[in-house]
Amino acid sequence: MLNTFSNETIEALLHHRSIRRYKNEPVTRSQLELILRCAQQASSSSHMQTYSVISVTEPDKRRAIAAWAGGQRHVEQAPVFLVWCADLHRFDQAVAGAGGQFEPSLEYFLVATVDVSLAAQNAVIAAESMGLGAVYIGGIRNEMKKVAGLLELPELVYPVFGLCIGVPDEQPDLRPRLPQEAVFHENRYNRDAFGQTIEAYDKTYHTYASSRSGGTKDTTWSIEMRGRTKYPPRQYGDFLRDQRFKLDDGQEDQDD
Amino acid sequence: MLNTFSNETIEALLHHRSIRRYKNEPVTRSQLELILRCAQQASSSSHMQTYSVISVTEPDKRRAIAAWAGGQRHVEQAPVFLVWCADLHRFDQAVAGAGGQFEPSLEYFLVATVDVSLAAQNAVIAAESMGLGAVYIGGIRNEMKKVAGLLELPELVYPVFGLCIGVPDEQPDLRPRLPQEAVFHENRYNRDAFGQTIEAYDKTYHTYASSRSGGTKDTTWSIEMRGRTKYPPRQYGDFLRDQRFKLDDGQEDQDD
């Protein structure tokens, strides 16, 4: 018992780890439907509910997405693989049906990205509470346009991340998080907090990485973060503009 | 019991409603710290952890934010009010500390928006599991720049939403969600699903709105969505560019 306020839900939240290896056991249709009901009950900006979820079961589509995501085999192997999409197409239809129209500005892009994230996190927690494990697949954004084509996404819809779900066949160590002092501020952003905590955190992370790799990995969080910047940046601005998004609000008018 | 797979966590997820009225009871410091530990345990893209949380306790700051958010009194009154920020400042410091550099492109904007959303949703679920209630405050984006100034946010940090937390002093009806068929697809986006379900959903929503308002509100979800588009759109592209974000990837090079 970590804290007198703790309970079953909190214990589950505190023990989250991403699961990439699954037992050869199915996730049932009624489990999946319940997970999605939990997702839909998450808060949504102005009740717009600007997201859609696509379950990918066809092996060819799984294979293609796994490759685009950088060769992540668990995308092929997971009992369930969901693609979570920000979806303003449905909102557009509803507004048009009520005689209105709207411009998909940066604010709508942000709203839909938040909406889909809140819903997906509810799905992860629901799945974990059933004894399932999950991992987000941000790698689908390597090829946002191809994923959208494969899944026949209409205008105003874009894939944000994938999610693998299955019965865990691994129990990785908990990955240490930043110290709370580095993340949590009071009344104003504390610019000194990070500098005061990074050395200790890098040491903690080094110990974790070393232990997890059987002593072969000599790294810190800072080194890992630098490594993250060496990949060519994902670019999907053109695709989003093709999908009708206007992300340049506030820019002075430009000739097209 | 809704389903044989159900459990305490799932029941809580399925009964989420936003709470805007709170009893005159405190949320303790150790409750808040536990809520934030749960938030930090959420998944994060490449373990970047690109978010910060600012607890606002100073009454003047609460008052200012409540007004900017459109006069939401619960922002002033809630025992706890948190501002959730997407934060690439810490990442930038870590990368620089390891001898690297990065460009805050649209992908980083999306990553940080997702990261902060996943963490915040964990916080909401943790809070609700303790018997607390919460409501997201998207209205702080009305005045993103002013909120950032008030909270002294550095470059590469932007406020995404607020969150009020307290002991519930209301129990509003559950707001009906879109039918699962409209949101959940298999292998390809089903463009017919929305049209097939919207009439029934608009009726369901009409009944809910009428009941909640004591019969005074005659609306549907579609009408509410149209109403949403009548507000002047929130614009913060200039502010984000001032914060060093480059949201125009893929655009042809432009003269500055």
Short mmCIF file of C-alpha atoms in Angstrom, two decimals:
data_model
loop_
_atom_site.label_atom_id
_atom_site.label_comp_id
_atom_site.label_asym_id
_atom_site.label_seq_id
_atom_site.Cartn_x
_atom_site.Cartn_y
_atom_site.Cartn_z
CA MET A 1 0.00 0.00 0.00
CA LEU A 2 1.71 3.09 -1.24
CA ASN A 3 -0.62 5.66 0.14
CA THR A 4 -3.69 5.71 2.33
CA PHE A 5 -5.78 6.97 -0.60
CA SER A 6 -4.74 4.15 -2.85
CA ASN A 7 -7.14 1.64 -4.38
CA GLU A 8 -7.30 -0.99 -7.10
CA THR A 9 -7.51 1.54 -9.94
CA ILE A 10 -4.59 3.60 -8.67
CA GLU A 11 -2.44 0.52 -8.15
CA ALA A 12 -3.12 -0.42 -11.78
CA LEU A 13 -2.25 3.07 -13.03
CA LEU A 14 1.00 3.07 -11.04
CA HIS A 15 2.01 -0.30 -12.52
CA HIS A 16 1.50 0.51 -16.16
CA ARG A 17 4.14 -0.66 -18.57
CA SER A 18 3.91 -1.07 -22.33
CA ILE A 19 3.44 -4.71 -23.37
CA ARG A 20 4.77 -5.86 -26.74
CA ARG A 21 4.64 -9.67 -26.33
CA TYR A 22 1.31 -11.46 -26.06
CA LYS A 23 0.14 -14.95 -25.21
CA ASN A 24 -1.61 -16.90 -27.92
CA GLU A 25 -5.00 -16.11 -26.42
CA PRO A 26 -7.74 -14.08 -28.03
CA VAL A 27 -9.26 -10.82 -26.91
CA THR A 28 -12.98 -11.41 -27.32
CA ARG A 29 -15.39 -9.23 -29.23
CA SER A 30 -17.29 -8.39 -26.05
CA GLN A 31 -14.07 -7.41 -24.31
CA LEU A 32 -13.23 -5.10 -27.19
CA GLU A 33 -16.70 -3.57 -27.22
CA LEU A 34 -16.48 -2.89 -23.50
CA ILE A 35 -13.03 -1.34 -23.90
CA LEU A 36 -14.44 0.96 -26.59
CA ARG A 37 -17.44 1.89 -24.44
CA CYS A 38 -14.98 2.99 -21.76
CA ALA A 39 -13.07 4.97 -24.39
CA GLN A 40 -16.22 6.75 -25.50
CA GLN A 41 -17.07 7.77 -21.95
CA ALA A 42 -13.94 9.95 -21.72
CA SER A 43 -14.42 13.70 -21.76
CA SER A 44 -14.47 15.39 -25.13
CA SER A 45 -14.17 19.08 -25.99
CA SER A 46 -17.72 20.53 -26.24
CA HIS A 47 -18.91 16.91 -26.58
CA MET A 48 -17.62 16.93 -30.16
CA GLN A 49 -16.26 13.35 -29.88
CA THR A 50 -13.82 13.97 -32.71
CA TYR A 51 -12.22 10.54 -33.07
CA SER A 52 -12.72 7.20 -34.74
CA VAL A 53 -11.18 3.81 -34.02
CA ILE A 54 -10.38 1.29 -36.73
CA SER A 55 -9.72 -2.30 -35.75
CA VAL A 56 -7.36 -3.84 -38.28
CA THR A 57 -7.78 -7.60 -38.62
CA GLU A 58 -6.77 -8.24 -42.24
CA PRO A 59 -3.24 -9.73 -42.19
CA ASP A 60 -2.10 -7.83 -45.30
CA LYS A 61 -3.04 -4.52 -43.73
CA ARG A 62 -1.36 -5.47 -40.46
CA ARG A 63 1.80 -6.37 -42.33
CA ALA A 64 1.85 -3.11 -44.24
CA ILE A 65 1.33 -1.00 -41.14
CA ALA A 66 3.93 -2.96 -39.16
CA ALA A 67 6.49 -2.24 -41.88
CA TRP A 68 5.60 1.46 -42.12
CA ALA A 69 5.87 1.74 -38.34
CA GLY A 70 9.51 0.69 -38.62
CA GLY A 71 9.17 -3.10 -38.56
CA GLN A 72 7.29 -3.50 -35.29
CA ARG A 73 6.35 -7.19 -35.29
CA HIS A 74 3.88 -6.82 -32.44
CA VAL A 75 1.65 -4.83 -34.81
CA GLU A 76 1.30 -8.03 -36.82
CA GLN A 77 1.14 -10.36 -33.85
CA ALA A 78 -1.13 -8.63 -31.35
CA PRO A 79 -4.60 -10.17 -30.93
CA VAL A 80 -6.08 -6.70 -31.40
CA PHE A 81 -4.61 -3.77 -33.30
CA LEU A 82 -6.49 -0.48 -33.33
CA VAL A 83 -5.72 2.67 -35.29
CA TRP A 84 -6.90 5.75 -33.41
CA CYS A 85 -7.85 8.60 -35.71
CA ALA A 86 -8.65 12.23 -35.08
CA ASP A 87 -11.97 12.65 -36.90
CA LEU A 88 -13.57 15.94 -37.86
CA HIS A 89 -15.41 14.37 -40.79
CA ARG A 90 -18.34 13.34 -38.59
CA PHE A 91 -18.42 16.80 -36.97
CA ASP A 92 -18.39 18.37 -40.45
CA GLN A 93 -21.35 16.21 -41.48
CA ALA A 94 -23.29 17.07 -38.32
CA VAL A 95 -22.64 20.80 -38.74
CA ALA A 96 -23.58 20.66 -42.43
CA GLY A 97 -26.70 18.66 -41.58
CA ALA A 98 -27.74 21.46 -39.22
CA GLY A 99 -27.16 24.05 -41.94
CA GLY A 100 -23.73 25.30 -40.84
CA GLN A 101 -20.12 25.09 -41.88
CA PHE A 102 -16.74 25.34 -40.22
CA GLU A 103 -13.07 25.84 -40.99
CA PRO A 104 -10.72 23.13 -39.72
CA SER A 105 -8.20 25.45 -38.07
CA LEU A 106 -5.27 24.69 -35.78
CA GLU A 107 -7.67 24.74 -32.80
CA TYR A 108 -9.73 21.93 -34.34
CA PHE A 109 -6.54 20.00 -35.04
CA LEU A 110 -5.57 20.33 -31.39
CA VAL A 111 -9.08 19.49 -30.12
CA ALA A 112 -9.27 16.31 -32.19
CA THR A 113 -5.76 15.26 -31.13
CA VAL A 114 -6.71 15.73 -27.47
CA ASP A 115 -10.08 13.99 -27.88
CA VAL A 116 -8.59 10.88 -29.45
CA SER A 117 -5.85 10.76 -26.80
CA LEU A 118 -8.25 10.93 -23.85
CA ALA A 119 -10.42 8.20 -25.36
CA ALA A 120 -7.46 5.94 -26.13
CA GLN A 121 -6.07 6.29 -22.63
CA ASN A 122 -9.42 5.17 -21.21
CA ALA A 123 -9.20 2.16 -23.52
CA VAL A 124 -5.72 1.30 -22.24
CA ILE A 125 -6.85 1.52 -18.63
CA ALA A 126 -9.96 -0.56 -19.28
CA ALA A 127 -7.88 -3.20 -21.07
CA GLU A 128 -5.29 -3.31 -18.28
CA SER A 129 -8.02 -3.65 -15.65
CA MET A 130 -9.12 -6.85 -17.46
CA GLY A 131 -5.59 -8.26 -17.26
CA LEU A 132 -4.67 -7.29 -20.80
CA GLY A 133 -1.58 -5.36 -21.86
CA ALA A 134 -1.16 -2.68 -24.49
CA VAL A 135 1.35 -0.51 -26.32
CA TYR A 136 0.89 2.68 -28.31
CA ILE A 137 2.35 2.72 -31.81
CA GLY A 138 3.37 6.28 -32.69
CA GLY A 139 5.36 4.84 -35.60
CA ILE A 140 2.27 4.86 -37.81
CA ARG A 141 2.93 8.59 -38.20
CA ASN A 142 6.03 7.68 -40.22
CA GLU A 143 3.59 7.12 -43.06
CA MET A 144 0.44 8.97 -42.10
CA LYS A 145 -0.70 9.34 -45.69
CA LYS A 146 -0.20 5.67 -46.56
CA VAL A 147 -2.03 4.53 -43.42
CA ALA A 148 -4.87 6.90 -44.29
CA GLY A 149 -5.03 5.48 -47.82
CA LEU A 150 -4.98 1.88 -46.61
CA LEU A 151 -7.82 2.50 -44.17
CA GLU A 152 -9.76 4.68 -46.65
CA LEU A 153 -9.91 7.67 -44.33
CA PRO A 154 -12.04 10.53 -45.65
CA GLU A 155 -11.12 14.20 -45.55
CA LEU A 156 -10.72 15.70 -42.08
CA VAL A 157 -9.53 12.40 -40.60
CA TYR A 158 -5.92 11.52 -39.74
CA PRO A 159 -4.32 8.60 -37.89
CA VAL A 160 -2.65 9.64 -34.62
CA PHE A 161 -1.35 6.35 -33.18
CA GLY A 162 -1.93 2.63 -33.20
CA LEU A 163 -2.62 0.47 -30.15
CA CYS A 164 -1.77 -3.22 -29.74
CA ILE A 165 -3.76 -5.16 -27.12
CA GLY A 166 -3.36 -8.73 -25.89
CA VAL A 167 -2.74 -10.99 -22.91
CA PRO A 168 0.74 -10.10 -21.63
CA ASP A 169 3.57 -12.57 -22.18
CA GLU A 170 6.19 -10.35 -20.57
CA GLN A 171 6.48 -8.23 -17.46
CA PRO A 172 9.10 -5.57 -18.14
CA ASP A 173 10.51 -3.41 -15.36
CA LEU A 174 8.72 -0.15 -14.70
CA ARG A 175 10.51 2.60 -16.57
CA PRO A 176 11.47 5.39 -14.19
CA ARG A 177 9.67 8.68 -14.74
CA LEU A 178 11.06 12.18 -14.27
CA PRO A 179 11.05 13.32 -10.64
CA GLN A 180 7.76 14.95 -9.78
CA GLU A 181 9.56 18.22 -8.99
CA ALA A 182 10.65 18.48 -12.62
CA VAL A 183 7.09 18.16 -13.93
CA PHE A 184 4.92 19.75 -11.25
CA HIS A 185 4.96 23.49 -10.62
CA GLU A 186 3.02 25.89 -8.41
CA ASN A 187 1.60 29.16 -9.68
CA ARG A 188 4.47 29.70 -12.11
CA TYR A 189 6.76 27.55 -14.21
CA ASN A 190 9.90 26.80 -12.24
CA ARG A 191 12.75 27.05 -14.73
CA ASP A 192 15.28 25.76 -12.24
CA ALA A 193 13.52 22.48 -11.49
CA PHE A 194 14.89 20.56 -14.43
CA GLY A 195 18.51 21.53 -13.85
CA GLN A 196 18.19 20.56 -10.18
CA THR A 197 16.89 17.09 -10.95
CA ILE A 198 18.38 15.94 -14.25
CA GLU A 199 21.64 14.55 -12.88
CA ALA A 200 19.88 12.25 -10.42
CA TYR A 201 17.32 11.24 -13.01
CA ASP A 202 19.97 10.42 -15.60
CA LYS A 203 21.64 8.19 -12.98
CA THR A 204 18.35 6.46 -12.16
CA TYR A 205 17.67 5.94 -15.85
CA HIS A 206 21.18 4.59 -16.40
CA THR A 207 20.62 1.96 -13.72
CA TYR A 208 17.27 0.98 -15.24
CA ALA A 209 18.65 0.73 -18.79
CA SER A 210 21.66 -1.24 -17.65
CA SER A 211 19.53 -3.70 -15.69
CA ARG A 212 17.00 -4.12 -18.47
CA SER A 213 19.69 -4.81 -21.06
CA GLY A 214 21.67 -7.21 -18.89
CA GLY A 215 24.45 -4.66 -18.54
CA THR A 216 24.93 -4.03 -22.27
CA LYS A 217 23.27 -0.61 -22.47
CA ASP A 218 25.18 2.39 -21.21
CA THR A 219 22.85 5.33 -21.59
CA THR A 220 20.94 8.05 -19.75
CA TRP A 221 17.61 9.72 -20.37
CA SER A 222 19.39 12.77 -21.80
CA ILE A 223 21.36 10.58 -24.22
CA GLU A 224 18.19 8.77 -25.25
CA MET A 225 16.45 12.09 -25.89
CA ARG A 226 19.32 13.28 -28.01
CA GLY A 227 19.11 10.00 -29.94
CA ARG A 228 15.44 10.69 -30.61
CA THR A 229 16.38 13.85 -32.53
CA LYS A 230 18.65 11.98 -34.94
CA TYR A 231 15.78 10.37 -36.81
CA PRO A 232 14.55 12.34 -39.81
CA PRO A 233 11.56 14.29 -38.51
CA ARG A 234 8.13 12.94 -39.41
CA GLN A 235 6.45 15.26 -41.88
CA TYR A 236 2.75 15.22 -42.60
CA GLY A 237 1.90 18.87 -43.09
CA ASP A 238 1.19 18.30 -46.80
CA PHE A 239 -1.06 15.35 -46.03
CA LEU A 240 -2.97 17.33 -43.41
CA ARG A 241 -3.45 20.22 -45.82
CA ASP A 242 -4.75 17.70 -48.38
CA GLN A 243 -7.16 16.58 -45.68
CA ARG A 244 -8.43 20.20 -45.54
CA PHE A 245 -6.69 21.30 -42.35
CA LYS A 246 -5.51 24.90 -42.14
CA LEU A 247 -2.75 25.01 -39.57
CA ASP A 248 -1.49 28.49 -40.29
CA ASP A 249 -3.94 30.64 -38.36
CA GLY A 250 -2.56 34.03 -37.55
CA GLN A 251 -0.14 33.92 -40.49
CA GLU A 252 -0.42 36.92 -42.72
CA ASP A 253 -2.35 36.16 -45.88
CA GLN A 254 -0.21 34.51 -48.46
CA ASP A 255 -0.58 34.04 -52.18
CA ASP A 256 -1.28 30.44 -53.04
CA MET B 1 -23.09 -5.72 -13.75
CA LEU B 2 -22.92 -4.66 -17.36
CA ASN B 3 -20.62 -7.31 -18.69
CA THR B 4 -18.90 -10.40 -17.35
CA PHE B 5 -15.52 -8.73 -17.84
CA SER B 6 -16.45 -5.70 -15.82
CA ASN B 7 -14.69 -4.61 -12.66
CA GLU B 8 -14.34 -1.63 -10.34
CA THR B 9 -12.16 0.36 -12.73
CA ILE B 10 -14.42 -0.21 -15.71
CA GLU B 11 -17.52 0.72 -13.73
CA ALA B 12 -15.81 3.97 -12.80
CA LEU B 13 -14.82 4.69 -16.42
CA LEU B 14 -18.37 4.03 -17.62
CA HIS B 15 -19.81 6.42 -15.04
CA HIS B 16 -17.62 9.40 -15.77
CA ARG B 17 -19.31 12.77 -15.91
CA SER B 18 -17.73 16.20 -15.66
CA ILE B 19 -18.16 17.76 -12.21
CA ARG B 20 -18.34 21.55 -11.90
CA ARG B 21 -19.72 21.92 -8.33
CA TYR B 22 -17.63 20.92 -5.34
CA LYS B 23 -18.21 20.48 -1.64
CA ASN B 24 -16.32 22.75 0.71
CA GLU B 25 -13.78 20.03 1.44
CA PRO B 26 -10.10 20.11 0.60
CA VAL B 27 -8.12 17.88 -1.72
CA THR B 28 -5.01 17.09 0.29
CA ARG B 29 -1.45 17.54 -0.82
CA SER B 30 -0.83 13.79 -0.65
CA GLN B 31 -3.92 13.10 -2.75
CA LEU B 32 -2.66 15.54 -5.35
CA GLU B 33 0.82 14.04 -5.35
CA LEU B 34 -0.63 10.57 -5.84
CA ILE B 35 -2.84 11.81 -8.68
CA LEU B 36 0.23 13.28 -10.35
CA ARG B 37 2.22 10.08 -9.87
CA CYS B 38 -0.55 8.26 -11.71
CA ALA B 39 -0.43 10.90 -14.45
CA GLN B 40 3.31 10.45 -14.86
CA GLN B 41 2.96 6.70 -15.26
CA ALA B 42 0.97 7.12 -18.48
CA SER B 43 2.71 6.18 -21.72
CA SER B 44 4.70 8.89 -23.44
CA SER B 45 6.08 8.98 -26.98
CA SER B 46 9.69 7.69 -26.88
CA HIS B 47 9.57 8.35 -23.12
CA MET B 48 9.92 12.06 -23.86
CA GLN B 49 7.42 13.05 -21.12
CA THR B 50 6.71 16.34 -22.84
CA TYR B 51 4.31 17.95 -20.38
CA SER B 52 4.23 20.01 -17.22
CA VAL B 53 1.47 20.60 -14.70
CA ILE B 54 1.00 23.88 -12.89
CA SER B 55 -1.21 23.99 -9.81
CA VAL B 56 -2.71 27.45 -9.49
CA THR B 57 -3.53 28.41 -5.91
CA GLU B 58 -3.14 32.20 -5.95
CA PRO B 59 -6.66 33.70 -6.01
CA ASP B 60 -5.72 36.51 -8.39
CA LYS B 61 -4.39 34.06 -10.93
CA ARG B 62 -7.46 31.86 -10.56
CA ARG B 63 -9.70 34.86 -11.13
CA ALA B 64 -7.84 35.94 -14.23
CA ILE B 65 -7.91 32.48 -15.77
CA ALA B 66 -11.60 31.98 -14.91
CA ALA B 67 -12.42 35.21 -16.75
CA TRP B 68 -10.27 34.34 -19.79
CA ALA B 69 -11.93 30.93 -19.94
CA GLY B 70 -15.27 32.67 -20.46
CA GLY B 71 -16.33 33.30 -16.88
CA GLN B 72 -16.19 29.75 -15.56
CA ARG B 73 -16.69 30.21 -11.81
CA HIS B 74 -15.62 26.65 -10.99
CA VAL B 75 -12.08 27.64 -12.05
CA GLU B 76 -12.10 30.01 -9.09
CA GLN B 77 -13.97 27.74 -6.71
CA ALA B 78 -12.46 24.30 -7.25
CA PRO B 79 -10.22 23.04 -4.41
CA VAL B 80 -7.57 22.21 -7.02
CA PHE B 81 -7.03 23.85 -10.39
CA LEU B 82 -4.27 22.52 -12.64
CA VAL B 83 -3.04 23.90 -15.94
CA TRP B 84 -1.72 21.12 -18.18
CA CYS B 85 1.00 22.28 -20.53
CA ALA B 86 2.69 20.66 -23.48
CA ASP B 87 6.36 21.09 -22.63
CA LEU B 88 9.27 20.70 -25.04
CA HIS B 89 11.45 23.06 -23.02
CA ARG B 90 12.69 20.26 -20.79
CA PHE B 91 13.31 18.04 -23.80
CA ASP B 92 15.24 20.86 -25.46
CA GLN B 93 17.39 21.25 -22.35
CA ALA B 94 18.07 17.52 -22.17
CA VAL B 95 19.01 17.33 -25.86
CA ALA B 96 21.24 20.39 -25.57
CA GLY B 97 22.84 18.96 -22.42
CA ALA B 98 23.75 15.85 -24.44
CA GLY B 99 25.24 17.99 -27.21
CA GLY B 100 22.35 17.92 -29.66
CA GLN B 101 19.62 20.15 -30.98
CA PHE B 102 16.18 19.76 -32.46
CA GLU B 103 13.57 21.63 -34.45
CA PRO B 104 10.11 21.87 -32.86
CA SER B 105 8.13 20.74 -35.90
CA LEU B 106 4.45 19.84 -36.26
CA GLU B 107 5.31 16.27 -35.16
CA TYR B 108 6.68 17.55 -31.86
CA PHE B 109 3.60 19.71 -31.42
CA LEU B 110 1.42 16.64 -31.90
CA VAL B 111 3.59 14.45 -29.64
CA ALA B 112 3.47 16.94 -26.79
CA THR B 113 -0.29 17.42 -27.18
CA VAL B 114 -0.81 13.66 -27.02
CA ASP B 115 1.61 13.23 -24.09
CA VAL B 116 -0.11 15.83 -21.95
CA SER B 117 -3.52 14.39 -22.77
CA LEU B 118 -2.64 10.83 -21.79
CA ALA B 119 -1.14 12.03 -18.52
CA ALA B 120 -4.12 14.24 -17.69
CA GLN B 121 -6.59 11.45 -18.38
CA ASN B 122 -4.73 9.23 -15.92
CA ALA B 123 -5.03 12.05 -13.39
CA VAL B 124 -8.78 12.28 -13.94
CA ILE B 125 -9.21 8.53 -13.49
CA ALA B 126 -7.04 8.49 -10.38
CA ALA B 127 -9.00 11.40 -8.91
CA GLU B 128 -12.35 9.79 -9.67
CA SER B 129 -11.22 6.51 -8.11
CA MET B 130 -10.69 8.47 -4.86
CA GLY B 131 -14.23 9.79 -4.97
CA LEU B 132 -13.25 13.15 -6.44
CA GLY B 133 -14.76 14.78 -9.51
CA ALA B 134 -13.12 16.77 -12.29
CA VAL B 135 -13.76 18.85 -15.37
CA TYR B 136 -11.44 19.83 -18.21
CA ILE B 137 -11.25 23.53 -19.05
CA GLY B 138 -10.52 23.93 -22.76
CA GLY B 139 -11.53 27.57 -22.43
CA ILE B 140 -8.02 28.53 -21.31
CA ARG B 141 -7.12 28.32 -25.02
CA ASN B 142 -9.23 31.46 -25.55
CA GLU B 143 -6.22 33.30 -24.19
CA MET B 144 -3.31 30.93 -24.56
CA LYS B 145 -0.76 33.72 -24.65
CA LYS B 146 -2.11 35.47 -21.56
CA VAL B 147 -2.23 32.22 -19.60
CA ALA B 148 1.35 31.52 -20.66
CA GLY B 149 2.41 34.99 -19.51
CA LEU B 150 0.63 34.66 -16.18
CA LEU B 151 2.27 31.32 -15.45
CA GLU B 152 5.67 32.44 -16.80
CA LEU B 153 5.91 29.63 -19.33
CA PRO B 154 9.24 29.50 -21.16
CA GLU B 155 9.70 28.96 -24.88
CA LEU B 156 8.47 25.60 -26.21
CA VAL B 157 5.73 25.36 -23.59
CA TYR B 158 2.01 26.01 -24.20
CA PRO B 159 -1.10 25.50 -22.06
CA VAL B 160 -3.48 22.88 -23.50
CA PHE B 161 -6.31 22.72 -20.96
CA GLY B 162 -7.12 23.32 -17.32
CA LEU B 163 -8.50 20.76 -14.89
CA CYS B 164 -10.67 21.45 -11.84
CA ILE B 165 -10.73 18.79 -9.11
CA GLY B 166 -12.81 18.56 -5.94
CA VAL B 167 -15.31 16.54 -3.95
CA PRO B 168 -18.48 16.39 -6.09
CA ASP B 169 -21.50 18.38 -4.99
CA GLU B 170 -23.60 17.37 -8.00
CA GLN B 171 -24.34 14.17 -9.88
CA PRO B 172 -25.37 15.15 -13.39
CA ASP B 173 -26.93 12.63 -15.78
CA LEU B 174 -24.55 10.73 -18.00
CA ARG B 175 -24.36 12.48 -21.35
CA PRO B 176 -25.16 10.04 -24.13
CA ARG B 177 -22.27 9.23 -26.45
CA LEU B 178 -22.41 8.54 -30.19
CA PRO B 179 -23.48 4.98 -31.00
CA GLN B 180 -20.46 2.70 -31.11
CA GLU B 181 -21.16 1.91 -34.78
CA ALA B 182 -20.53 5.56 -35.67
CA VAL B 183 -17.11 5.57 -34.01
CA PHE B 184 -15.79 2.04 -34.44
CA HIS B 185 -14.78 0.69 -37.84
CA GLU B 186 -13.19 -2.52 -39.10
CA ASN B 187 -10.33 -2.54 -41.60
CA ARG B 188 -11.62 0.55 -43.41
CA TYR B 189 -13.43 3.72 -42.48
CA ASN B 190 -17.16 3.18 -42.94
CA ARG B 191 -18.46 6.41 -44.47
CA ASP B 192 -22.08 5.28 -44.17
CA ALA B 193 -22.03 4.68 -40.42
CA PHE B 194 -22.66 8.26 -39.38
CA GLY B 195 -25.63 8.77 -41.70
CA GLN B 196 -27.17 5.54 -40.48
CA THR B 197 -26.97 6.50 -36.82
CA ILE B 198 -27.30 10.28 -36.57
CA GLU B 199 -31.10 10.46 -36.53
CA ALA B 200 -31.42 8.08 -33.60
CA TYR B 201 -28.54 9.78 -31.77
CA ASP B 202 -30.03 13.23 -32.26
CA LYS B 203 -33.28 11.89 -30.73
CA THR B 204 -31.43 10.37 -27.79
CA TYR B 205 -29.53 13.61 -27.24
CA HIS B 206 -32.76 15.62 -27.47
CA THR B 207 -34.30 13.53 -24.69
CA TYR B 208 -31.18 13.96 -22.53
CA ALA B 209 -31.01 17.74 -23.05
CA SER B 210 -34.71 18.16 -22.41
CA SER B 211 -34.55 16.15 -19.20
CA ARG B 212 -31.43 17.90 -17.94
CA SER B 213 -32.90 21.35 -18.55
CA GLY B 214 -36.31 20.53 -17.04
CA GLY B 215 -37.88 20.66 -20.47
CA THR B 216 -36.58 24.10 -21.45
CA LYS B 217 -33.89 22.98 -23.90
CA ASP B 218 -34.99 21.88 -27.36
CA THR B 219 -31.81 20.78 -29.10
CA THR B 220 -29.99 17.87 -30.71
CA TRP B 221 -26.34 16.91 -30.93
CA SER B 222 -26.20 18.21 -34.53
CA ILE B 223 -27.66 21.55 -33.46
CA GLU B 224 -25.19 21.77 -30.57
CA MET B 225 -22.31 21.04 -32.94
CA ARG B 226 -23.46 23.74 -35.31
CA GLY B 227 -23.65 26.11 -32.34
CA ARG B 228 -20.02 25.30 -31.55
CA THR B 229 -18.95 26.73 -34.93
CA LYS B 230 -20.57 30.10 -34.26
CA TYR B 231 -17.94 31.15 -31.72
CA PRO B 232 -15.01 33.04 -33.19
CA PRO B 233 -12.30 30.40 -33.70
CA ARG B 234 -9.51 30.31 -31.15
CA GLN B 235 -6.28 31.48 -32.73
CA TYR B 236 -2.88 30.86 -31.25
CA GLY B 237 -0.68 30.24 -34.26
CA ASP B 238 1.22 33.48 -33.67
CA PHE B 239 1.79 32.63 -30.03
CA LEU B 240 3.03 29.15 -30.91
CA ARG B 241 5.42 30.57 -33.48
CA ASP B 242 6.66 33.01 -30.83
CA GLN B 243 7.21 29.94 -28.65
CA ARG B 244 9.52 28.59 -31.44
CA PHE B 245 7.13 26.05 -32.96
CA LYS B 246 7.31 25.53 -36.72
CA LEU B 247 3.96 24.11 -37.77
CA ASP B 248 4.42 24.46 -41.52
CA ASP B 249 6.46 21.38 -42.38
CA GLY B 250 6.13 20.41 -45.99
CA GLN B 251 5.24 23.97 -47.02
CA GLU B 252 7.37 25.29 -49.80
CA ASP B 253 10.06 27.60 -48.53
CA GLN B 254 8.77 31.07 -47.97
CA ASP B 255 10.46 34.38 -47.58
CA ASP B 256 10.26 35.59 -44.03
#
